[in-house]
Coordinates of N, CA and C in Angstrom, one line a residue:
X1 N 122.8 -49.4 111.9 CA 121.7 -48.2 111.4 C 122.3 -47.7 110.1
X2 N 123.8 -47.6 110.1 CA 124.3 -47.1 108.8 C 123.9 -48.1 107.7
X3 N 123.7 -49.1 107.8 CA 123.4 -50.1 106.7 C 122.0 -50.0 106.3
X4 N 121.2 -49.9 107.4 CA 119.9 -49.7 107.1 C 119.4 -48.3 106.5
X5 N 120.4 -47.2 106.9 CA 120.0 -46.0 106.3 C 120.6 -46.1 104.7
X6 N 121.7 -46.6 104.5 CA 121.9 -46.8 103.0 C 121.1 -47.6 102.2
X7 N 120.5 -48.6 102.7 CA 119.8 -49.5 102.1 C 118.3 -48.7 101.7
X8 N 118.0 -47.8 102.8 CA 116.8 -46.9 102.5 C 117.1 -45.9 101.3
X9 N 118.2 -45.3 101.4 CA 118.6 -44.4 100.6 C 118.6 -44.9 99.2
X10 N 119.4 -46.1 99.1 CA 119.3 -46.9 97.5 C 118.1 -46.9 97.2
X11 N 116.8 -47.5 98.0 CA 115.7 -47.9 97.6 C 115.0 -46.6 97.0
X12 N 115.1 -45.6 97.9 CA 114.5 -44.1 97.4 C 114.9 -43.8 96.2
X13 N 116.4 -43.8 96.2 CA 117.1 -43.3 95.0 C 116.4 -43.9 93.6
X14 N 116.3 -45.5 93.6 CA 115.5 -46.5 92.9 C 114.5 -46.0 92.2
X15 N 113.5 -45.8 93.4 CA 112.1 -45.2 92.8 C 111.8 -43.9 92.4
X16 N 112.8 -43.2 92.7 CA 112.7 -41.9 92.3 C 113.2 -41.8 90.7
X17 N 114.4 -42.6 90.4 CA 114.9 -42.7 89.2 C 113.5 -43.4 88.4
X18 N 112.9 -44.4 88.6 CA 111.8 -45.0 88.0 C 110.7 -44.0 87.6
X19 N 110.6 -43.1 88.7 CA 109.4 -42.4 88.6 C 109.6 -41.3 87.4
X20 N 111.1 -41.0 87.7 CA 111.6 -39.9 86.7 C 111.3 -40.4 85.2
X21 N 111.8 -41.5 85.2 CA 111.8 -42.1 83.7 C 110.3 -42.2 83.3
X22 N 109.2 -42.6 84.1 CA 108.2 -42.8 83.6 C 107.5 -41.4 83.2
X23 N 107.8 -40.4 84.1 CA 107.4 -39.1 83.7 C 108.0 -38.6 82.4
X24 N 109.0 -38.8 82.1 CA 109.6 -38.4 81.0 C 108.9 -39.1 79.7
X25 N 108.7 -40.3 80.0 CA 108.2 -41.0 78.9 C 106.8 -40.6 78.5
X26 N 106.0 -40.4 79.7 CA 104.6 -39.8 79.5 C 104.6 -38.5 78.9
X27 N 105.5 -37.6 79.2 CA 105.7 -36.4 78.6 C 106.1 -36.4 76.9
X28 N 106.8 -37.2 77.0 CA 107.4 -37.4 75.5 C 106.1 -38.1 74.6
X29 N 105.4 -38.9 75.1 CA 104.3 -39.4 74.4 C 103.4 -38.4 74.2
X30 N 102.7 -37.6 75.3 CA 101.9 -36.6 75.3 C 102.2 -35.5 74.5
X31 N 103.5 -35.0 74.5 CA 104.0 -33.8 73.6 C 103.8 -34.2 72.1
X32 N 104.3 -35.6 71.7 CA 104.1 -36.0 70.5 C 102.6 -36.2 69.9
X33 N 101.7 -36.4 70.8 CA 100.4 -36.7 70.2 C 99.8 -35.2 70.2
X34 N 100.3 -34.1 71.2 CA 99.6 -32.9 71.1 C 100.2 -32.2 69.6
X35 N 101.5 -32.5 69.3 CA 102.1 -32.0 68.2 C 101.4 -32.7 66.8
X36 N 101.2 -34.0 67.0 CA 100.4 -34.5 65.8 C 99.0 -33.8 65.6
X37 N 98.1 -33.7 66.7 CA 97.0 -33.1 66.6 C 96.9 -31.8 66.2
X38 N 97.9 -30.8 66.4 CA 98.1 -29.5 66.1 C 98.4 -29.6 64.6
X39 N 99.2 -30.5 64.3 CA 99.4 -30.6 62.6 C 98.2 -31.1 62.0
X40 N 97.4 -31.9 62.4 CA 96.2 -32.3 61.7 C 95.1 -31.1 61.6
X41 N 95.3 -30.7 62.6 CA 94.4 -29.3 62.7 C 94.6 -28.4 61.6
X42 N 96.0 -28.3 61.5 CA 96.6 -27.0 60.2 C 96.1 -27.6 59.1
X43 N 96.5 -28.9 59.0 CA 96.1 -29.5 57.6 C 94.5 -29.4 57.2
X44 N 93.7 -29.8 58.3 CA 92.5 -29.7 58.0 C 92.0 -28.3 57.8
X45 N 92.5 -27.3 58.5 CA 91.9 -25.9 58.3 C 92.5 -25.5 56.8
X46 N 93.6 -25.9 56.4 CA 94.2 -25.4 55.2 C 93.1 -26.0 53.9
X47 N 92.5 -27.4 54.1 CA 91.7 -28.0 53.3 C 90.7 -27.0 53.2
X48 N 89.9 -26.6 54.2 CA 88.8 -26.0 54.1 C 89.3 -24.5 53.3
X49 N 90.4 -24.0 53.6 CA 90.6 -22.8 53.0 C 90.7 -22.9 51.5
X50 N 91.1 -23.9 51.2 CA 91.5 -24.2 49.7 C 90.5 -25.0 49.0
X51 N 89.3 -24.7 49.4 CA 88.1 -25.1 48.8 C 87.4 -24.5 48.1
X52 N 86.8 -24.7 46.9 CA 85.9 -23.2 46.1 C 84.6 -23.6 46.5
X53 N 83.7 -22.7 46.0 CA 82.2 -22.4 46.2 C 81.5 -23.9 45.9
X54 N 81.9 -24.7 45.1 CA 81.5 -25.8 44.8 C 81.7 -26.9 45.6
X55 N 82.4 -26.8 46.6 CA 83.2 -27.7 47.6 C 84.0 -28.6 46.8
X56 N 84.7 -28.2 45.9 CA 85.8 -28.7 45.5 C 87.1 -28.4 45.8
X57 N 88.1 -29.3 45.9 CA 89.4 -28.9 46.6 C 90.4 -28.3 45.5
X58 N 90.7 -26.9 45.7 CA 91.8 -26.4 44.8 C 92.9 -26.8 44.5
X59 N 93.5 -27.4 45.9 CA 94.8 -28.1 46.1 C 94.5 -29.5 46.9
X60 N 94.9 -30.3 46.2 CA 94.6 -31.8 46.6 C 95.4 -31.9 48.3
X61 N 94.8 -32.7 48.9 CA 95.2 -33.0 50.2 C 96.8 -33.4 50.3
X62 N 97.0 -34.3 49.8 CA 98.5 -34.8 49.6 C 99.3 -33.6 49.4
X63 N 99.2 -32.6 48.5 CA 99.9 -31.6 48.4 C 100.1 -30.7 49.5
X64 N 99.0 -30.5 50.2 CA 98.8 -29.7 51.5 C 99.7 -30.2 52.6
X65 N 99.4 -31.6 52.8 CA 100.0 -32.4 53.8 C 101.7 -32.2 53.8
X66 N 102.1 -32.8 52.5 CA 103.6 -32.5 52.3 C 104.1 -31.2 52.7
X67 N 103.4 -30.0 52.2 CA 104.0 -28.9 52.3 C 103.8 -28.6 53.6
X68 N 102.9 -28.9 54.5 CA 102.9 -28.7 55.9 C 104.0 -29.1 56.8
X69 N 104.1 -30.4 56.4 CA 105.2 -31.4 57.0 C 106.6 -30.9 56.5
X70 N 106.9 -30.3 55.4 CA 108.0 -29.8 55.0 C 108.5 -28.5 55.9
X71 N 107.3 -27.5 56.1 CA 107.5 -26.4 56.7 C 107.2 -26.3 58.3
X72 N 107.2 -27.7 59.1 CA 106.8 -27.7 60.3 C 107.6 -27.3 61.2
X73 N 109.1 -26.9 60.8 CA 110.1 -26.5 61.8 C 110.0 -25.0 61.7
X74 N 109.5 -24.5 60.8 CA 109.5 -23.1 60.6 C 108.2 -22.7 61.6
X75 N 107.4 -23.1 62.1 CA 106.3 -22.7 62.9 C 106.5 -21.8 64.0
X76 N 106.0 -20.9 63.9 CA 105.7 -20.1 65.3 C 106.2 -18.8 65.2
X77 N 107.6 -18.7 64.0 CA 108.3 -17.5 64.2 C 107.7 -16.1 63.6
X78 N 107.9 -14.8 64.5 CA 107.2 -13.8 63.9 C 107.9 -13.4 62.9
X79 N 106.9 -13.0 61.9 CA 107.5 -12.5 60.3 C 107.2 -11.3 60.1
X80 N 106.2 -10.6 60.7 CA 105.9 -9.3 60.5 C 104.9 -8.7 61.6
X81 N 105.2 -7.4 61.8 CA 104.0 -6.8 62.7 C 103.8 -5.3 62.3
X82 N 102.5 -4.9 62.2 CA 102.3 -3.4 61.8 C 102.0 -2.8 63.1
X83 N 102.3 -3.6 64.3 CA 102.0 -2.8 65.7 C 100.7 -3.0 66.4
X84 N 99.7 -3.6 65.6 CA 98.3 -4.2 65.7 C 98.4 -5.6 65.6
X85 N 98.6 -5.9 64.5 CA 98.5 -7.4 64.1 C 99.9 -8.1 63.9
X86 N 100.1 -9.3 63.8 CA 101.2 -9.9 63.8 C 101.0 -11.1 62.8
X87 N 102.0 -11.2 61.8 CA 102.2 -12.4 61.1 C 102.9 -13.5 61.5
X88 N 102.8 -14.9 61.5 CA 103.5 -15.9 62.2 C 103.6 -16.7 61.0
X89 N 105.0 -17.3 61.0 CA 105.4 -18.2 60.1 C 104.8 -19.9 60.4
X90 N 104.7 -20.4 59.2 CA 105.2 -20.2 58.1 C 104.3 -19.9 56.7
X91 N 104.6 -19.2 55.6 CA 103.8 -19.1 54.7 C 103.8 -20.1 53.6
X92 N 102.6 -20.5 53.3 CA 102.4 -21.5 52.3 C 101.8 -21.1 51.0
X93 N 102.5 -21.7 49.9 CA 102.2 -20.9 48.6 C 101.9 -22.0 47.6
X94 N 100.6 -22.0 47.0 CA 100.1 -23.0 45.9 C 99.8 -22.2 44.8
X95 N 99.8 -23.1 43.6 CA 99.0 -22.4 42.4 C 98.4 -23.4 41.6
X96 N 97.2 -22.8 41.1 CA 96.3 -23.8 40.7 C 95.8 -22.8 39.4
X97 N 95.7 -23.2 38.2 CA 95.0 -22.7 37.1 C 95.7 -21.4 36.9
X98 N 97.0 -21.1 37.1 CA 97.7 -19.8 37.0 C 97.3 -18.9 38.0
X99 N 96.5 -19.4 39.0 CA 96.3 -18.5 40.2 C 97.1 -18.9 41.1
X100 N 97.6 -17.9 42.1 CA 98.4 -18.1 43.2 C 97.6 -18.2 44.5
X101 N 97.9 -18.8 45.4 CA 97.1 -18.9 46.9 C 98.2 -18.9 47.9
X102 N 98.1 -18.0 49.0 CA 99.0 -17.8 49.9 C 98.2 -18.0 51.0
X103 N 98.6 -19.3 52.0 CA 98.0 -19.2 53.1 C 98.9 -19.0 54.5
X104 N 98.5 -18.2 55.2 CA 99.3 -17.8 56.4 C 98.6 -17.7 57.6
X105 N 99.1 -17.2 58.9 CA 98.7 -17.2 60.1 C 98.8 -15.9 60.6
X106 N 98.0 -15.4 61.4 CA 98.2 -14.0 62.0 C 97.4 -14.0 63.3
X107 N 98.1 -13.0 64.3 CA 97.2 -12.7 65.6 C 96.8 -11.4 65.6
X108 N 96.2 -11.0 66.6 CA 95.8 -9.7 67.0 C 95.2 -9.9 68.6
X109 N 95.4 -8.8 69.3 CA 95.0 -9.0 70.9 C 93.4 -8.9 70.7
X110 N 92.6 -9.7 71.4 CA 91.1 -9.6 71.3 C 90.7 -9.2 73.0
X111 N 89.9 -9.5 73.3 CA 89.1 -9.4 74.5 C 89.9 -10.0 75.8
X112 N 90.3 -11.3 75.7 CA 90.9 -11.7 76.8 C 92.3 -12.4 76.6
X113 N 92.8 -12.0 75.3 CA 94.3 -12.5 74.7 C 94.3 -12.7 73.5
X114 N 95.1 -13.1 72.7 CA 95.6 -13.2 71.3 C 94.3 -14.1 70.5
X115 N 93.8 -13.5 69.4 CA 93.0 -14.2 68.5 C 93.8 -14.8 67.5
X116 N 93.8 -16.0 67.1 CA 94.6 -16.6 66.1 C 93.9 -16.9 64.6
X117 N 94.4 -16.5 63.9 CA 93.4 -16.5 62.5 C 94.4 -16.9 61.2
X118 N 94.0 -17.9 60.6 CA 94.5 -18.5 59.4 C 93.8 -18.0 58.2
X119 N 94.6 -17.4 57.2 CA 93.8 -16.9 56.0 C 94.5 -17.4 54.8
X120 N 93.7 -17.4 53.7 CA 94.0 -17.7 52.3 C 93.5 -16.5 51.6
X121 N 94.8 -16.0 50.7 CA 94.7 -14.9 49.9 C 94.8 -15.5 48.5
X122 N 94.1 -14.7 47.5 CA 94.2 -15.1 46.2 C 94.8 -14.1 45.3
X123 N 95.9 -14.4 44.6 CA 96.6 -13.5 43.7 C 96.3 -13.8 42.4
X124 N 95.6 -13.0 41.6 CA 95.2 -13.1 40.4 C 95.0 -11.9 39.3
X125 N 95.8 -11.7 38.4 CA 95.6 -10.6 37.4 C 96.2 -9.6 38.2
X126 N 97.2 -9.8 38.9 CA 97.8 -8.4 39.9 C 96.9 -7.9 41.1
X127 N 95.9 -8.7 41.2 CA 95.1 -8.5 42.3 C 95.2 -9.5 43.5
X128 N 95.5 -8.7 44.8 CA 95.6 -9.7 45.9 C 94.2 -9.6 46.6
X129 N 93.4 -10.6 46.8 CA 92.2 -10.5 47.3 C 92.3 -11.6 48.6
X130 N 91.4 -11.3 49.5 CA 91.1 -12.3 50.7 C 90.2 -13.5 50.3
X131 N 90.6 -14.6 50.1 CA 90.0 -15.7 49.8 C 88.8 -16.4 50.9
X132 N 89.6 -16.7 51.9 CA 88.7 -17.3 52.9 C 89.5 -17.2 54.4
X133 N 88.8 -17.4 55.5 CA 89.7 -17.4 56.7 C 89.1 -18.5 57.7
X134 N 90.0 -18.9 58.5 CA 89.6 -19.9 59.6 C 90.0 -19.4 60.9
X135 N 89.3 -19.1 61.9 CA 89.9 -18.5 63.3 C 90.1 -19.9 64.1
X136 N 91.6 -20.0 64.3 CA 92.2 -21.4 64.9 C 92.1 -21.3 66.6
X137 N 92.3 -19.9 67.1 CA 92.3 -20.0 68.5 C 91.7 -18.8 69.1
X138 N 90.4 -18.9 69.9 CA 89.7 -17.7 70.6 C 89.6 -18.1 72.0
X139 N 90.2 -19.1 72.4 CA 90.2 -19.7 73.9 C 90.0 -18.7 75.0
X140 N 90.6 -17.5 75.0 CA 90.4 -16.5 76.1 C 89.2 -15.6 75.5
X141 N 88.4 -15.9 74.7 CA 87.3 -14.8 74.6 C 86.1 -15.3 75.2
X142 N 85.4 -14.3 75.8 CA 84.3 -14.5 76.5 C 83.2 -15.4 75.8
X143 N 82.8 -16.7 76.8 CA 81.6 -17.3 76.2 C 80.4 -16.6 76.1
X144 N 79.9 -17.0 74.8 CA 78.5 -16.4 74.6 C 78.8 -15.0 73.9
X145 N 79.8 -14.4 74.0 CA 80.2 -13.1 73.2 C 81.1 -13.2 72.1
X146 N 82.6 -13.0 72.5 CA 83.6 -13.2 71.7 C 83.8 -14.4 71.1
X147 N 83.5 -15.5 72.0 CA 83.9 -16.8 71.5 C 82.5 -17.4 70.3
X148 N 81.6 -16.3 70.1 CA 80.9 -16.4 68.9 C 81.7 -16.7 67.8
X149 N 83.0 -16.2 67.6 CA 83.6 -16.1 66.3 C 83.9 -17.3 65.7
X150 N 83.8 -18.6 66.5 CA 83.9 -19.9 66.3 C 83.1 -20.1 65.5
X151 N 81.9 -19.3 65.2 CA 80.9 -20.0 64.5 C 81.1 -19.5 62.9
X152 N 81.2 -20.5 62.1 CA 81.4 -20.6 60.5 C 80.9 -19.5 59.9
X153 N 79.6 -19.3 60.3 CA 78.6 -18.2 59.5 C 79.0 -17.0 60.0
X154 N 79.5 -16.9 60.9 CA 80.2 -15.5 61.2 C 81.4 -15.2 60.8
X155 N 82.2 -16.2 60.6 CA 83.5 -15.9 60.0 C 83.5 -15.7 58.7
X156 N 82.4 -16.2 58.0 CA 82.1 -15.9 56.6 C 81.6 -14.7 56.1
X157 N 81.5 -13.8 57.4 CA 81.3 -12.2 57.3 C 82.6 -11.5 56.9
X158 N 83.5 -12.4 56.9 CA 85.0 -11.5 56.9 C 85.4 -12.0 55.4
X159 N 84.7 -12.8 54.5 CA 85.3 -13.0 53.4 C 84.3 -13.4 52.4
X160 N 84.5 -13.3 50.8 CA 85.8 -12.9 50.4 C 85.9 -11.3 50.1
X161 N 86.9 -10.8 50.2 CA 87.2 -9.4 50.4 C 88.0 -8.9 49.2
X162 N 87.5 -8.1 48.0 CA 88.5 -7.9 47.2 C 89.5 -7.0 47.6
X163 N 90.7 -6.7 46.9 CA 91.6 -5.9 47.0 C 91.3 -4.5 47.2
X164 N 90.3 -4.0 46.6 CA 89.7 -2.7 46.8 C 89.2 -2.3 48.2
X165 N 88.7 -3.6 48.7 CA 88.4 -3.5 50.2 C 89.3 -3.5 51.0
X166 N 90.6 -4.2 50.7 CA 91.5 -4.4 51.9 C 92.7 -3.1 51.7
X167 N 92.6 -2.4 50.7 CA 93.7 -1.3 50.6 C 93.7 -0.4 51.8
X168 N 92.6 0.1 52.2 CA 92.7 1.0 53.3 C 92.4 0.3 54.7
X169 N 92.3 -1.0 54.6 CA 92.4 -1.8 55.9 C 90.8 -2.3 56.1
X170 N 90.8 -3.5 56.3 CA 89.4 -4.1 56.7 C 89.0 -3.7 58.1
X171 N 87.9 -3.4 58.3 CA 87.2 -3.0 59.5 C 85.8 -3.6 59.9
X172 N 85.4 -3.8 61.1 CA 84.2 -4.2 61.4 C 83.3 -2.9 61.2
X173 N 82.0 -3.5 61.1 CA 80.9 -2.3 60.7 C 80.7 -1.2 61.8
X174 N 81.0 -1.6 63.0 CA 80.9 -0.6 63.9 C 81.9 0.5 63.9
X175 N 83.2 0.2 63.7 CA 84.2 0.8 63.7 C 84.1 1.7 62.3
X176 N 83.7 1.2 61.2 CA 83.4 1.9 59.8 C 82.2 2.8 59.9
X177 N 81.3 2.8 61.1 CA 80.1 3.3 61.0 C 78.9 3.1 59.9
X178 N 79.0 1.7 59.9 CA 77.8 1.2 58.6 C 77.3 0.0 59.3
X179 N 76.5 0.3 60.3 CA 76.0 -1.1 60.9 C 74.5 -1.3 60.0
X180 N 74.3 -0.5 59.1 CA 73.0 -0.7 58.7 C 73.2 -1.3 57.3
X181 N 74.4 -1.4 56.8 CA 74.9 -2.2 55.4 C 74.6 -3.4 55.7
X182 N 74.4 -4.0 54.4 CA 74.2 -5.6 54.2 C 75.5 -6.4 54.1
X183 N 75.6 -7.4 54.7 CA 76.8 -8.2 54.9 C 77.7 -8.5 53.4
X184 N 76.9 -8.6 52.2 CA 77.6 -8.8 51.0 C 78.1 -7.4 50.4
X185 N 77.4 -6.3 50.5 CA 77.8 -5.1 50.1 C 79.2 -4.7 51.0
X186 N 78.9 -5.0 52.3 CA 80.0 -4.6 53.3 C 81.3 -5.1 52.6
X187 N 81.4 -6.5 52.3 CA 82.5 -6.9 52.0 C 83.1 -6.1 50.9
X188 N 82.6 -5.6 49.9 CA 83.0 -4.9 48.7 C 83.6 -3.7 49.0
X189 N 83.3 -3.3 50.2 CA 83.9 -2.0 50.9 C 84.8 -2.1 51.8
X190 N 85.3 -3.5 52.0 CA 86.3 -3.7 53.1 C 85.7 -3.6 54.6
X191 N 84.3 -3.9 54.7 CA 83.8 -3.9 56.1 C 83.2 -5.1 56.6
X192 N 83.5 -5.7 57.5 CA 82.8 -7.1 58.1 C 81.7 -6.6 59.0
X193 N 80.6 -7.1 58.3 CA 79.2 -6.9 59.0 C 79.0 -8.1 60.0
X194 N 79.3 -7.5 61.3 CA 79.0 -8.3 62.4 C 78.6 -8.1 63.7
X195 N 78.0 -6.8 63.9 CA 77.3 -6.2 65.0 C 76.1 -6.7 65.2
X196 N 75.4 -7.4 64.0 CA 74.0 -8.1 64.1 C 74.1 -9.4 64.7
X197 N 75.3 -10.1 64.6 CA 75.4 -11.5 65.0 C 76.3 -11.5 66.2
X198 N 77.2 -10.7 66.4 CA 78.3 -10.5 67.6 C 78.0 -9.3 68.3
X199 N 76.8 -9.0 68.7 CA 76.6 -7.8 69.6 C 77.4 -7.9 71.1
X200 N 78.1 -6.7 71.3 CA 79.0 -6.7 72.3 C 80.2 -7.2 72.3
X201 N 80.7 -7.8 71.1 CA 81.7 -8.5 71.1 C 82.6 -8.0 70.1
X202 N 82.6 -6.6 69.9 CA 83.5 -5.8 68.8 C 85.0 -6.3 68.7
X203 N 85.6 -6.2 70.2 CA 87.0 -6.4 70.2 C 87.3 -7.5 69.8
X204 N 86.7 -8.8 69.9 CA 87.2 -9.9 69.3 C 87.0 -9.9 67.7
X205 N 86.2 -9.3 67.0 CA 86.1 -9.3 65.6 C 87.0 -8.5 65.2
X206 N 87.2 -7.2 65.9 CA 88.0 -6.2 65.5 C 89.8 -7.2 65.6
X207 N 89.9 -8.1 66.5 CA 91.1 -8.6 66.5 C 91.4 -9.4 65.1
X208 N 90.2 -10.1 64.6 CA 90.5 -10.7 63.3 C 90.8 -10.1 62.2
X209 N 90.0 -9.0 62.1 CA 90.2 -7.9 61.0 C 91.6 -7.5 61.1
X210 N 92.2 -7.2 62.2 CA 93.5 -6.5 62.4 C 94.5 -7.7 61.9
X211 N 94.3 -8.9 62.5 CA 95.3 -9.8 61.9 C 95.3 -9.9 60.3
X212 N 93.9 -9.9 59.6 CA 93.8 -9.9 58.2 C 94.6 -8.9 57.7
X213 N 94.6 -7.6 58.1 CA 95.1 -6.4 57.7 C 96.6 -6.5 57.7
X214 N 97.0 -7.3 58.7 CA 98.7 -7.2 59.0 C 99.3 -8.5 57.9
X215 N 98.3 -9.5 57.6 CA 98.7 -10.6 56.7 C 98.7 -9.9 55.1
X216 N 97.8 -9.1 54.9 CA 97.6 -8.4 53.7 C 98.9 -7.6 53.4
X217 N 99.2 -6.5 54.3 CA 100.3 -5.9 54.2 C 101.7 -6.6 53.9
X218 N 101.9 -7.6 54.7 CA 102.9 -8.6 54.7 C 102.9 -9.3 53.2
X219 N 102.1 -9.5 52.6 CA 102.1 -10.4 51.3 C 102.2 -9.0 50.2
X220 N 101.6 -8.1 50.4 CA 102.0 -7.0 49.5 C 103.4 -6.6 49.5
X221 N 103.9 -6.6 50.6 CA 105.2 -6.1 50.5 C 106.3 -7.2 50.1
X222 N 106.0 -8.2 50.6 CA 106.9 -9.5 50.5 C 106.9 -10.4 49.2
X223 N 105.6 -10.6 48.9 CA 105.3 -11.5 47.9 C 104.7 -11.0 46.3
X224 N 103.9 -9.8 46.6 CA 103.2 -9.6 45.6 C 103.7 -8.4 44.9
X225 N 104.9 -7.6 45.1 CA 105.3 -6.5 44.7 C 107.0 -6.6 44.7
X226 N 107.4 -7.9 43.9 CA 108.7 -8.2 43.5 C 109.5 -8.6 44.7
X227 N 109.0 -9.0 45.9 CA 109.6 -9.4 47.1 C 110.0 -10.7 47.0
X228 N 108.9 -11.6 46.5 CA 109.3 -13.0 46.1 C 109.2 -13.7 47.5
X229 N 109.7 -14.9 47.4 CA 109.6 -15.6 48.8 C 110.8 -16.8 48.7

């Protein structure tokens, strides 16, 4: 009996060991693939943000990829919060034709959770303007309502915004009391006209605006007023 019990115990131990090794390998492979997919998504999003109105890249893909890989270990740290929006590391800085571009990520609370937005800001002639945005994560927003923020045409309502429109804080039209304003005029006044395309989803669009405001404040404090990087 003792011999059989020992044999059974050793057999179970062997299979448990094999199963543990297999699970560890699967986890390692899966984790690596997820990390690679996330990296590819960041690079693709930055390529979109650093493209001009004629669909020409402002910064070449190789330069973007190199910097993203270099700063990979910095990802996910909180850099700044104004109590409403939060800025997440890293900050990417590029220069093209004597114009600086800053690309960074921020989040703010939406209807179901945090809405994550990546934005490119343009610094030229002492002016810091919002160049373009890309909403990266809206997974907890309501389908058919807040999840509409995934639409590129809706995101385009948030940019470009001149510094004059950012100084007092970017607002959605409902909060600014300007639902009748046209989208392009709204941008010059620091207003994102979204109530006509995101009816009933003010909280989600407000989260995008709040994250943009936090990123603007952070850049003004740390990068464009002698703070440097």
